XYZ file of C-alpha atoms in Angstrom:
698
model
C 46.394 -76.375 59.563
C 47.327 -73.006 61.480
C 50.722 -73.075 59.987
C 49.266 -73.290 56.367
C 46.931 -70.506 57.258
C 49.839 -68.327 58.089
C 51.988 -69.180 54.822
C 48.651 -68.311 52.851
C 48.692 -64.587 54.428
C 52.112 -64.315 54.007
C 52.131 -65.049 50.582
C 49.396 -62.898 49.721
C 51.026 -59.737 51.375
C 53.885 -60.253 49.151
C 51.760 -60.370 46.053
C 50.147 -56.960 47.735
C 53.565 -55.477 48.080
C 54.352 -56.373 44.735
C 51.268 -54.634 42.579
C 51.625 -51.297 44.794
C 55.222 -51.104 43.970
C 54.419 -51.942 40.071
C 51.869 -49.419 40.413
C 54.204 -46.546 41.832
C 56.647 -47.378 39.286
C 54.501 -47.148 36.258
C 52.324 -44.141 37.422
C 53.616 -40.863 35.607
C 55.164 -38.033 37.903
C 52.810 -35.149 38.165
C 54.090 -31.815 37.622
C 53.258 -28.814 39.725
C 50.485 -26.641 37.873
C 52.146 -23.094 36.844
C 50.216 -19.976 35.506
C 49.973 -19.418 31.754
C 52.464 -17.000 30.478
C 51.065 -13.609 30.141
C 50.058 -12.617 26.175
C 48.354 -9.498 24.449
C 46.236 -11.428 22.084
C 44.044 -13.229 24.645
C 40.449 -13.259 24.761
C 38.782 -11.991 27.622
C 35.092 -13.602 27.984
C 32.442 -12.410 30.188
C 30.278 -15.130 31.385
C 27.861 -12.665 32.932
C 25.785 -12.426 29.602
C 22.501 -14.346 30.869
C 19.008 -14.654 30.054
C 16.218 -16.456 31.370
C 12.604 -16.845 29.852
C 10.454 -16.189 32.534
C 7.682 -19.376 32.457
C 6.663 -19.133 35.903
C 5.112 -19.256 38.147
C 3.226 -16.479 37.244
C 0.090 -15.294 38.831
C -3.105 -14.339 36.930
C -6.315 -12.412 37.820
C -8.802 -11.424 35.346
C -10.298 -7.757 35.939
C -8.301 -4.759 36.261
C -6.876 -3.144 39.535
C -8.196 -0.490 41.514
C -6.176 2.824 41.954
C -4.438 4.127 44.946
C -6.447 6.974 46.528
C -2.971 8.624 47.074
C -0.620 8.108 44.300
C -3.329 6.916 41.798
C -1.384 4.109 40.494
C -2.624 0.398 40.221
C -2.607 -1.326 43.581
C -2.042 -4.726 41.549
C 1.513 -3.110 40.223
C 2.892 -2.846 43.586
C 5.386 -5.108 44.925
C 4.084 -5.463 48.175
C 0.499 -6.879 46.791
C -0.403 -10.206 48.050
C -1.218 -12.151 45.330
C -1.428 -15.682 46.638
C -5.043 -16.019 46.033
C -4.640 -15.531 42.410
C -4.108 -18.650 39.961
C -0.766 -19.861 39.047
C -0.049 -20.113 35.233
C 2.940 -21.812 33.520
C 4.229 -20.668 30.100
C 5.942 -23.433 29.481
C 5.172 -25.488 26.048
C 4.411 -29.163 26.756
C 5.805 -31.239 24.126
C 3.509 -32.691 21.808
C 1.023 -30.350 22.133
C -0.220 -28.259 19.294
C 0.587 -24.236 19.333
C -1.764 -21.742 20.148
C -3.984 -20.408 16.952
C -2.424 -17.111 17.146
C 1.109 -17.560 18.471
C 4.464 -19.054 17.111
C 5.160 -22.796 17.033
C 5.984 -22.926 20.666
C 3.434 -20.718 21.823
C 0.849 -21.676 24.994
C -3.049 -21.344 25.105
C -4.352 -17.614 26.544
C -6.395 -17.291 29.238
C -9.651 -18.337 27.226
C -8.221 -21.580 26.964
C -7.089 -21.687 30.464
C -10.468 -21.586 32.245
C -11.905 -18.234 30.993
C -13.516 -18.790 27.824
C -15.393 -15.652 26.135
C -13.775 -13.119 28.366
C -12.290 -10.017 26.832
C -10.930 -6.977 28.263
C -8.220 -6.405 31.225
C -6.370 -8.915 33.187
C -2.877 -9.051 35.156
C -0.005 -11.364 34.947
C 2.783 -11.122 38.479
C 5.794 -12.995 38.960
C 8.353 -12.446 41.541
C 12.047 -12.829 40.782
C 15.232 -12.800 42.850
C 18.210 -11.822 40.763
C 21.702 -12.821 41.899
C 23.778 -10.636 39.749
C 27.116 -8.438 40.129
C 26.239 -4.991 41.291
C 27.094 -3.358 37.747
C 25.016 -5.721 35.695
C 22.367 -3.595 33.858
C 18.882 -6.026 33.668
C 16.624 -5.677 30.808
C 13.435 -7.629 29.418
C 12.643 -8.994 26.187
C 8.524 -8.784 25.648
C 6.609 -11.509 24.753
C 6.624 -12.482 20.916
C 2.978 -13.292 20.841
C 0.442 -11.861 23.053
C -3.320 -10.531 23.082
C -3.670 -7.776 22.339
C -1.626 -4.910 24.319
C 0.131 -4.586 27.552
C 1.681 -2.268 30.332
C 4.730 -3.367 32.020
C 5.405 -2.414 35.706
C 8.437 -3.105 37.612
C 7.945 -2.771 41.412
C 5.193 -0.895 40.901
C 6.581 1.531 38.586
C 5.482 1.770 34.832
C 8.573 0.859 32.709
C 6.449 0.742 29.328
C 3.988 -0.402 27.171
C 2.747 -2.068 23.972
C -0.075 -0.357 22.322
C -1.730 3.069 23.140
C -3.309 2.990 26.256
C -4.255 6.649 26.456
C -7.729 6.539 25.380
C -10.766 5.041 27.253
C -10.308 1.992 25.243
C -6.453 0.749 24.535
C -5.630 -0.312 21.099
C -2.874 -2.269 19.795
C -1.384 -4.163 16.516
C 0.231 -7.491 16.012
C 2.605 -7.995 18.532
C 6.188 -6.857 17.936
C 9.248 -7.243 19.814
C 9.757 -5.088 22.627
C 13.208 -3.951 24.530
C 12.404 -3.057 27.948
C 15.339 -1.682 30.423
C 14.982 -2.083 34.278
C 16.218 0.689 36.136
C 18.729 -0.387 38.844
C 17.446 1.770 41.515
C 14.123 0.220 41.375
C 15.514 -3.131 42.471
C 16.090 -3.317 46.557
C 18.563 -5.757 47.967
C 17.264 -8.878 49.685
C 18.434 -12.120 51.310
C 17.620 -15.237 49.568
C 18.600 -18.563 51.074
C 21.797 -16.684 52.666
C 22.339 -14.926 49.539
C 22.640 -11.417 48.709
C 20.146 -10.569 46.111
C 17.717 -7.890 44.349
C 13.922 -8.668 44.341
C 11.925 -7.791 41.225
C 8.164 -8.066 40.833
C 6.954 -7.827 37.372
C 3.338 -6.931 36.836
C 1.957 -6.881 33.019
C -1.399 -5.286 32.662
C -3.065 -7.057 29.446
C -5.489 -5.766 27.428
C -7.733 -7.961 24.794
C -9.778 -6.413 22.386
C -13.403 -8.548 21.847
C -12.768 -8.899 18.139
C -10.047 -11.338 18.988
C -12.229 -13.828 20.337
C -13.594 -14.599 16.906
C -12.099 -17.680 14.966
C -10.137 -18.772 18.258
C -10.322 -20.980 21.104
C -7.520 -20.092 23.071
C -6.897 -16.089 22.841
C -5.830 -14.137 25.844
C -2.826 -12.661 27.446
C 0.574 -14.415 27.008
C 1.281 -17.087 24.204
C 4.988 -16.989 25.003
C 7.277 -16.021 27.560
C 9.049 -12.757 28.404
C 12.589 -13.246 28.733
C 14.866 -11.308 31.501
C 18.719 -10.825 31.950
C 21.547 -8.798 31.251
C 20.969 -5.683 29.097
C 23.380 -7.003 26.402
C 22.003 -10.700 26.116
C 18.335 -9.044 25.991
C 19.564 -7.047 23.330
C 20.522 -9.937 21.621
C 17.327 -11.741 21.690
C 15.566 -8.468 20.912
C 17.195 -8.655 17.324
C 16.857 -12.322 17.088
C 13.133 -11.608 17.882
C 12.720 -9.184 15.251
C 14.693 -11.280 12.551
C 12.012 -14.461 13.656
C 9.019 -11.787 12.981
C 10.638 -10.783 9.348
C 10.828 -14.573 8.758
C 7.247 -15.039 10.084
C 5.982 -12.344 8.039
C 8.330 -12.859 4.959
C 6.017 -14.878 2.969
C 3.103 -12.178 3.058
C 5.711 -9.638 1.474
C 6.655 -12.261 -0.923
C 2.985 -13.272 -1.710
C 2.504 -9.590 -2.198
C 5.111 -9.068 -4.983
C 3.918 -12.231 -6.594
C 0.525 -11.317 -6.744
C 1.627 -7.784 -8.563
C 3.675 -9.852 -11.019
C 1.005 -12.391 -11.878
C -1.546 -9.493 -12.000
C 0.821 -7.287 -14.311
C 1.162 -10.653 -16.829
C -2.363 -11.393 -17.103
C -3.198 -7.701 -18.003
C -0.252 -8.267 -20.453
C -2.298 -11.022 -21.718
C -5.151 -9.222 -22.461
C -3.325 -7.272 -25.315
C -2.964 -10.832 -26.899
C -6.844 -11.306 -27.087
C -8.898 -8.213 -26.275
C -11.974 -9.972 -26.757
C -11.520 -12.017 -23.435
C -12.020 -10.150 -20.327
C -11.115 -12.818 -18.289
C -7.632 -11.906 -17.918
C -8.677 -8.583 -16.488
C -10.924 -10.114 -13.732
C -8.172 -12.658 -12.853
C -5.635 -9.997 -12.556
C -7.898 -7.619 -10.480
C -8.584 -10.465 -7.860
C -4.744 -10.802 -7.462
C -4.276 -7.020 -7.129
C -6.648 -7.357 -4.147
C -4.786 -10.439 -2.893
C -1.581 -8.494 -3.088
C -2.858 -5.436 -0.983
C -4.053 -8.173 1.726
C -1.017 -9.729 1.839
C 0.842 -6.243 2.006
C -1.363 -5.315 4.551
C -0.560 -8.641 6.511
C 3.179 -7.783 6.414
C 2.892 -4.239 7.352
C 0.666 -4.668 10.487
C 3.810 -6.338 11.463
C 5.764 -3.191 11.343
C 3.212 -0.634 12.060
C 0.792 -0.203 15.301
C -2.753 -0.657 13.262
C -5.298 -1.355 15.724
C -7.339 -4.367 15.532
C -10.482 -2.690 14.424
C -9.226 -0.505 11.810
C -7.053 -3.832 10.187
C -10.102 -5.854 10.478
C -12.280 -3.207 8.679
C -9.750 -3.071 5.574
C -9.446 -6.783 5.104
C -13.155 -7.446 5.374
C -13.994 -5.034 2.562
C -11.313 -6.637 0.489
C -12.094 -10.138 1.312
C -15.790 -9.444 0.352
C -14.679 -7.841 -3.038
C -12.086 -11.066 -3.650
C -15.290 -13.551 -3.089
C -17.530 -11.367 -5.919
C -14.464 -10.884 -7.943
C -13.875 -14.756 -8.159
C -17.699 -15.547 -8.868
C -17.148 -12.758 -11.893
C -13.978 -14.846 -13.124
C -15.859 -17.994 -13.510
C -18.982 -16.644 -14.830
C -16.865 -14.931 -17.685
C -14.622 -17.782 -18.004
C -17.818 -19.804 -18.790
C -19.002 -17.418 -21.383
C -21.392 -15.280 -18.672
C -23.993 -17.981 -18.684
C -27.767 -16.531 -18.314
C -29.337 -14.932 -16.309
C -27.539 -11.975 -17.233
C -28.971 -10.144 -13.910
C -26.375 -12.537 -12.267
C -23.322 -10.398 -11.640
C -25.705 -7.531 -10.120
C -26.656 -10.611 -7.724
C -22.925 -11.507 -7.320
C -21.962 -7.861 -6.004
C -25.241 -7.742 -3.892
C -24.180 -11.200 -2.215
C -20.984 -9.486 -1.677
C -22.182 -6.265 -0.249
C -24.526 -8.533 2.331
C -21.307 -10.503 3.247
C -19.366 -7.318 3.731
C -22.219 -5.881 6.154
C -22.887 -8.619 8.201
C -19.198 -9.299 8.535
C -18.454 -5.609 9.673
C -21.383 -6.379 12.396
C -20.855 -10.225 13.601
C -19.270 -12.356 10.907
C -15.685 -13.454 10.948
C -14.290 -10.789 12.534
C -16.745 -8.380 14.112
C -15.746 -5.012 14.211
C -18.922 -2.851 14.951
C -20.548 -3.202 18.567
C -24.177 -4.031 18.361
C -26.703 -5.974 20.921
C -26.231 -9.745 20.993
C -29.864 -10.204 19.343
C -28.263 -7.939 16.226
C -24.729 -9.635 16.582
C -26.418 -13.181 16.119
C -28.885 -12.140 13.275
C -26.157 -10.599 11.421
C -23.916 -13.807 12.069
C -26.588 -15.874 10.474
C -26.593 -13.397 7.469
C -22.845 -13.526 7.109
C -23.205 -17.557 7.039
C -26.142 -17.508 4.624
C -24.182 -14.799 2.370
C -21.230 -17.165 2.132
C -23.399 -20.022 1.295
C -25.205 -18.295 -1.053
C -22.065 -17.310 -2.854
C -20.808 -20.717 -2.674
C -24.037 -22.114 -4.132
C -23.847 -19.567 -7.013
C -20.230 -20.469 -7.942
C -21.655 -24.277 -7.974
C -24.255 -23.218 -10.327
C -21.897 -21.287 -12.659
C -19.326 -24.220 -12.753
C -22.552 -26.533 -13.446
C -23.436 -24.692 -16.420
C -19.920 -24.296 -17.549
C -19.601 -28.315 -17.386
C -23.030 -28.175 -19.386
C -21.863 -25.863 -21.894
C -17.993 -26.913 -22.347
C -17.576 -30.475 -20.668
C -13.927 -30.814 -20.089
C -13.388 -27.108 -19.430
C -16.092 -27.111 -16.508
C -14.474 -30.302 -14.762
C -10.943 -28.945 -15.000
C -12.089 -25.718 -13.310
C -13.703 -27.836 -10.483
C -10.608 -28.266 -8.099
C -10.393 -24.417 -7.957
C -13.418 -23.830 -7.198
C -13.365 -26.452 -4.147
C -9.918 -24.691 -2.895
C -11.739 -21.201 -3.216
C -14.793 -22.674 -1.272
C -12.240 -24.046 1.709
C -11.085 -20.512 1.825
C -14.614 -19.371 2.569
C -14.856 -21.271 5.387
C -11.173 -20.810 6.848
C -12.316 -18.845 10.093
C -14.763 -21.590 11.261
C -12.329 -24.291 10.078
C -9.525 -22.571 12.699
C -12.251 -22.105 15.153
C -12.630 -26.176 15.070
C -8.809 -26.230 15.490
C -7.710 -26.802 11.946
C -4.307 -25.668 11.661
C -4.511 -22.188 9.862
C -0.846 -21.191 10.613
C 2.288 -23.197 9.509
C 6.143 -22.339 10.267
C 8.266 -24.229 8.420
C 11.949 -23.321 9.070
C 10.355 -20.141 11.032
C 8.650 -18.790 7.999
C 4.692 -18.125 8.546
C 2.120 -19.467 6.247
C -1.640 -19.433 6.442
C -4.534 -21.413 4.935
C -5.306 -18.888 2.660
C -1.734 -18.700 1.041
C -1.674 -22.616 0.834
C -5.090 -22.135 -1.131
C -3.457 -19.327 -3.150
C -0.655 -21.486 -4.410
C -2.942 -24.301 -5.135
C -5.443 -21.956 -6.995
C -2.194 -20.278 -9.096
C -0.889 -23.636 -10.085
C -4.425 -24.789 -11.234
C -5.045 -21.571 -13.057
C -1.955 -21.353 -14.769
C -2.805 -24.849 -16.672
C -6.166 -23.616 -17.261
C -4.672 -20.152 -18.556
C -2.278 -21.869 -20.766
C -4.929 -24.116 -22.278
C -7.163 -21.159 -22.658
C -4.480 -18.952 -24.207
C -3.503 -21.621 -26.679
C -6.960 -22.177 -27.750
C -7.257 -18.093 -28.042
C -4.174 -18.070 -30.378
C -5.656 -20.790 -32.537
C -8.969 -18.705 -32.486
C -6.986 -15.613 -33.612
C -5.142 -17.413 -36.471
C -8.281 -18.647 -37.581
C -9.862 -15.372 -37.517
C -6.885 -13.367 -39.316
C -7.207 -16.043 -42.074
C -10.440 -15.267 -42.505
C -9.625 -11.538 -42.442
C -7.388 -11.884 -44.746
C -9.553 -13.658 -47.294
C -12.257 -10.686 -46.678
C -9.339 -8.276 -47.577
C -8.773 -9.877 -50.676
C -12.391 -10.242 -51.593
C -12.685 -6.552 -50.984
C -9.555 -5.494 -52.924
C -11.390 -7.598 -55.639
C -14.923 -5.703 -55.420
C -13.442 -2.105 -55.498
C -13.028 -0.692 -58.602
C -10.134 1.064 -59.877
C -8.710 4.035 -58.274
C -8.553 5.982 -61.663
C -11.174 5.455 -64.196
C -11.480 7.333 -67.487
C -14.842 7.212 -69.399
C -16.248 9.189 -72.459
C -17.181 12.590 -71.026
C -15.947 11.660 -67.232
C -13.009 11.387 -65.210
C -13.412 9.377 -61.946
C -10.740 8.694 -59.437
C -11.431 7.012 -55.952
C -9.764 6.366 -52.678
C -10.437 4.112 -50.147
C -8.845 3.848 -46.841
C -10.290 1.461 -44.105
C -10.067 2.086 -40.459
C -9.181 -1.317 -39.721
C -8.201 -4.471 -41.734
C -11.762 -4.767 -43.177
C -13.573 -1.683 -43.390
C -17.540 -1.025 -43.966
C -17.517 1.519 -46.479
C -18.247 0.300 -49.932
C -18.947 2.060 -53.650
C -19.410 0.535 -57.137
C -18.758 2.004 -60.652
C -20.551 0.421 -63.291
C -20.412 1.696 -66.565
C -23.797 1.175 -69.038
C -22.335 -0.237 -72.526
C -25.745 0.295 -73.878
C -26.695 3.810 -73.416
C -23.118 5.013 -72.067
C -24.524 6.258 -68.957
C -22.487 5.431 -65.646
C -23.972 3.941 -62.249
C -22.258 4.807 -58.649
C -23.371 3.363 -55.609
C -21.694 4.496 -52.379
C -22.443 3.597 -48.832
C -21.254 2.807 -45.425
C -22.864 0.003 -43.356
C -22.942 -0.141 -39.690
C -20.273 -1.516 -37.633
C -16.591 -2.489 -38.225
C -14.434 -5.381 -38.695
C -15.172 -8.551 -40.014
C -19.122 -8.939 -39.627
C -19.102 -5.345 -41.689
C -16.949 -6.519 -44.422
C -19.256 -9.897 -44.768
C -22.362 -7.262 -45.055
C -20.322 -5.029 -47.617
C -19.891 -8.439 -49.685
C -23.674 -9.011 -49.687
C -24.410 -5.201 -50.720
C -22.078 -5.475 -53.574
C -23.674 -8.454 -54.464
C -26.939 -7.082 -54.689
C -25.934 -3.913 -56.439
C -24.387 -6.110 -59.019
C -27.379 -8.199 -59.222
C -30.008 -4.955 -59.554
C -27.946 -3.089 -62.001
C -28.295 -5.910 -64.158
C -31.812 -5.143 -64.173
C -32.122 -1.621 -64.008
C -29.899 1.188 -63.599
C -32.702 3.526 -61.914
C -31.107 4.867 -58.289
C -34.308 4.992 -56.658
C -35.249 1.394 -57.483
C -31.797 0.014 -56.454
C -31.863 1.751 -53.273
C -35.480 0.173 -52.478
C -33.825 -2.975 -53.767
C -31.099 -2.813 -51.035
C -33.561 -2.165 -48.626
C -35.434 -5.294 -49.016
C -32.278 -7.378 -48.870
C -31.056 -5.725 -45.381
C -34.220 -6.175 -43.835
C -34.743 -8.662 -41.243
C -30.735 -9.249 -40.593
C -30.895 -7.996 -36.829
C -28.615 -4.712 -37.136
C -27.819 -4.757 -40.540
C -28.089 -1.108 -41.790
C -26.598 0.862 -44.372
C -26.482 5.027 -45.412
C -26.186 4.525 -49.162
C -26.083 6.951 -52.044
C -26.842 5.922 -56.012
C -26.622 8.122 -59.004
C -26.687 7.891 -62.888
C -25.014 10.003 -65.099
C -26.139 10.000 -68.657
C -24.254 10.825 -71.814
C -25.160 14.150 -72.002
C -24.542 14.925 -68.281
C -27.701 14.774 -66.474
C -27.573 13.385 -63.060
C -30.220 11.286 -61.174
C -29.222 11.057 -57.713
C -30.994 9.046 -54.808
C -29.841 9.368 -51.318
C -30.688 7.127 -48.012
C -29.212 8.825 -45.008
C -25.611 9.103 -46.563
C -23.402 12.478 -46.868
C -24.630 14.538 -49.677
C -22.259 14.989 -52.530
C -20.578 18.352 -52.945
C -21.178 19.778 -56.423
C -18.560 21.973 -57.505
C -17.187 22.430 -54.271
C -20.684 23.352 -52.758
C -22.931 20.647 -50.575
C -26.180 19.640 -52.369
C -28.910 20.389 -50.287
C -31.059 17.077 -50.047
C -34.266 16.345 -48.096
C -33.381 13.971 -45.425
C -34.237 10.061 -45.685
C -33.678 7.033 -43.340
C -30.712 4.608 -43.928
C -30.919 1.219 -45.272
C -32.531 -1.609 -43.333
C -34.657 0.292 -40.815
C -38.372 0.365 -42.230
C -39.816 -1.463 -44.892
C -40.827 0.868 -47.528
C -38.895 3.659 -47.053
C -38.467 6.210 -49.609
C -35.279 7.838 -50.612
C -34.645 11.402 -51.650
C -34.313 11.764 -55.170
C -33.080 15.044 -57.222
C -31.919 15.723 -60.850
C -29.157 18.179 -62.104
C -27.022 18.640 -65.019
C -23.346 18.527 -65.484
C -21.666 20.672 -67.851
C -17.973 20.478 -68.961
C -15.574 21.059 -66.060
C -18.141 20.487 -63.405
C -16.894 18.627 -60.392
C -18.784 15.933 -58.478
C -17.380 14.614 -54.788
C -18.779 11.630 -52.867
C -17.554 10.802 -49.704
C -18.181 8.894 -46.585
C -19.062 10.194 -43.056
C -15.614 9.239 -41.879
C -14.071 12.436 -43.882
C -16.780 14.449 -41.538
C -16.062 12.517 -38.199
C -12.295 12.573 -38.452
C -11.062 13.553 -34.837
C -7.763 15.163 -33.555
C -5.945 14.817 -29.954
C -8.258 17.197 -28.745
C -11.554 15.660 -29.682
C -12.441 18.125 -32.128
C -14.254 17.116 -35.565
C -12.965 17.735 -39.125
C -16.496 18.777 -39.377
C -18.329 20.184 -42.555
C -16.615 23.831 -42.484
C -13.164 22.356 -42.992
C -14.706 20.089 -45.590
C -15.942 22.861 -47.597
C -12.366 24.775 -47.196
C -10.539 21.780 -48.195
C -12.495 21.565 -51.121
C -11.333 24.637 -52.415
C -7.819 23.739 -52.989
C -8.318 19.720 -53.240
C -8.169 18.863 -56.654
C -7.862 14.924 -56.169
C -9.729 12.137 -54.312
C -6.251 11.033 -52.424
C -5.618 14.949 -51.274
C -9.126 14.512 -48.915
C -8.435 11.200 -47.923
C -4.941 12.134 -46.737
C -6.322 15.562 -45.165
C -9.135 13.375 -42.956
C -6.377 10.674 -41.953
C -3.853 12.898 -40.835
C -6.421 15.106 -38.802
C -7.318 11.981 -37.099
C -8.983 8.975 -38.410
C -11.878 7.178 -36.586
C -13.678 5.410 -39.118
C -13.312 4.164 -42.443
C -12.663 7.144 -45.444
C -13.660 6.762 -48.685
C -13.980 9.503 -51.511
C -15.176 9.748 -55.124
C -14.119 12.581 -57.106
C -15.963 13.076 -60.483
C -15.145 15.645 -63.216
C -17.118 16.521 -66.356
C -14.556 16.320 -69.544
C -15.193 16.989 -72.985
C -17.418 14.294 -74.803
C -15.039 12.153 -77.154
């Protein structure tokens, strides 16, 4: 058995020797290392450009530091100050936790969310750093990108710089901006850390948070992101990237501002399509106010606008925006009664503004606690009343217009959500979003939804307006055709008379009228001329009514006095239907009977006829016109004209006036000359002229 065991050992040794020999034979021969050849195009890379976020451990203490009685500097900024009994704070964002309300996506809660709720004022952060760097490395620091509100930075007791203005009694600071701080080399003493030579650096941040920042936030105060320490070149790169992120985060505000201006201009241009609809002006005005708010949001990211000024400006604008939206829907639904509702809307907006300035969503005026509480209640009540008023307007719109009111309801609900945005933010409802680094607010999301809804509603309203205008244009065209039919010929020759007439309306349909009716029985001539109140289609319809009444009355009698009395009765009881009117008859022998009811007196032989005054038609029942008689002989002229000639106005707002009329009649020999002179001077009203000349009787 021993022999067998020896044989096994020998065989195993032979196999092992064979395996080792084969491994040596198969292994490649290692060449000795040699340095690379020298070249001129070799890139030289320095690995010393390092940066480190200072997540902690930070030491934190609320309150402000006492001053050194000798140097007058804060004791809490000194490198040798013992801060071991202070709180320890870590600025590292924990995965899965929501970001800070006012910070970036990776932000952390401030001191109010770390055991100091409701505290505002001064607080200090300190951190001890040991730097193991080559002697030639220049150290710098990038300030935190999200902080409430301002700070001063001390390095080993020396003030390095600050964000915000700390020169006054109360510091002021705007929206956080990227900051670059250089740490002087002579302020870094050498120390030994774990047997390694290093420099010691104690960074101290003296923080300030304004009390207004507390409103609407449950985690404000101090750091929300960590500052970054490193070499000067690396920190400069961080500083530039921080500004790029700042531009991206506020780029939506600038884009929204431009978009709202463009929408406002578009809406103002739509007013030219339908001048009777003022809803385009109201929506355009609200969009302009929103553009200003968004522009201010973008501007505060670039300029140091203090919180109180910024808050005051946005409070004023937002209160006007609230009132503006209510006026939009009030006008949209045809101004439902009561008429004083618009005054109530602006009264509620004023109450909201005053209460907000004292104790609303962003209080900016210091007041005792009891006063602040009262104004906070007033702020909530004003917003409730504004929203209740808006709902009432929409309900009235649903009753009056049905589907139109229901279509508006989503936009109104979105507006209501915006009214309570500060309260929603305080309940940890997300108010900021940062997709791809671009910042968006709840108000902007609401605005986008409102714009989409309004686009559909306005398109529907515009199409209906265009259809209404098409039908109105058709009605106007028909009225023009009717008016042309009822007007007499421009030139008419009768036995003993030559008559010229000229009619130039200020609009498509005029309010002047005249009728020239010869009497075939006795050879006399009846002329009735007048001017109804108002312009446009309504005036044209009233003219048609009066012309029909004149024709009817002329079949019964031709007495000018009786004709005017009949027309007066026809206009009574028709709301504001009134007219100045003049009627006259010219017999075959030239005798003229003239009756006037408030119309411009005619001119006989270029001289104005003096007549007693009389009320226009349609004002008083039983009104008596002024009546007179005179004789026209061969060569006499008689000129009848409307007040559109006398009231023509030039570019300097000067009237044509009676003096120019008298001067014009000395040279003008036709009705067309008189009408053209008034029109060229500056036509404001309808112009109608009748020029009569007494000729030899046939």
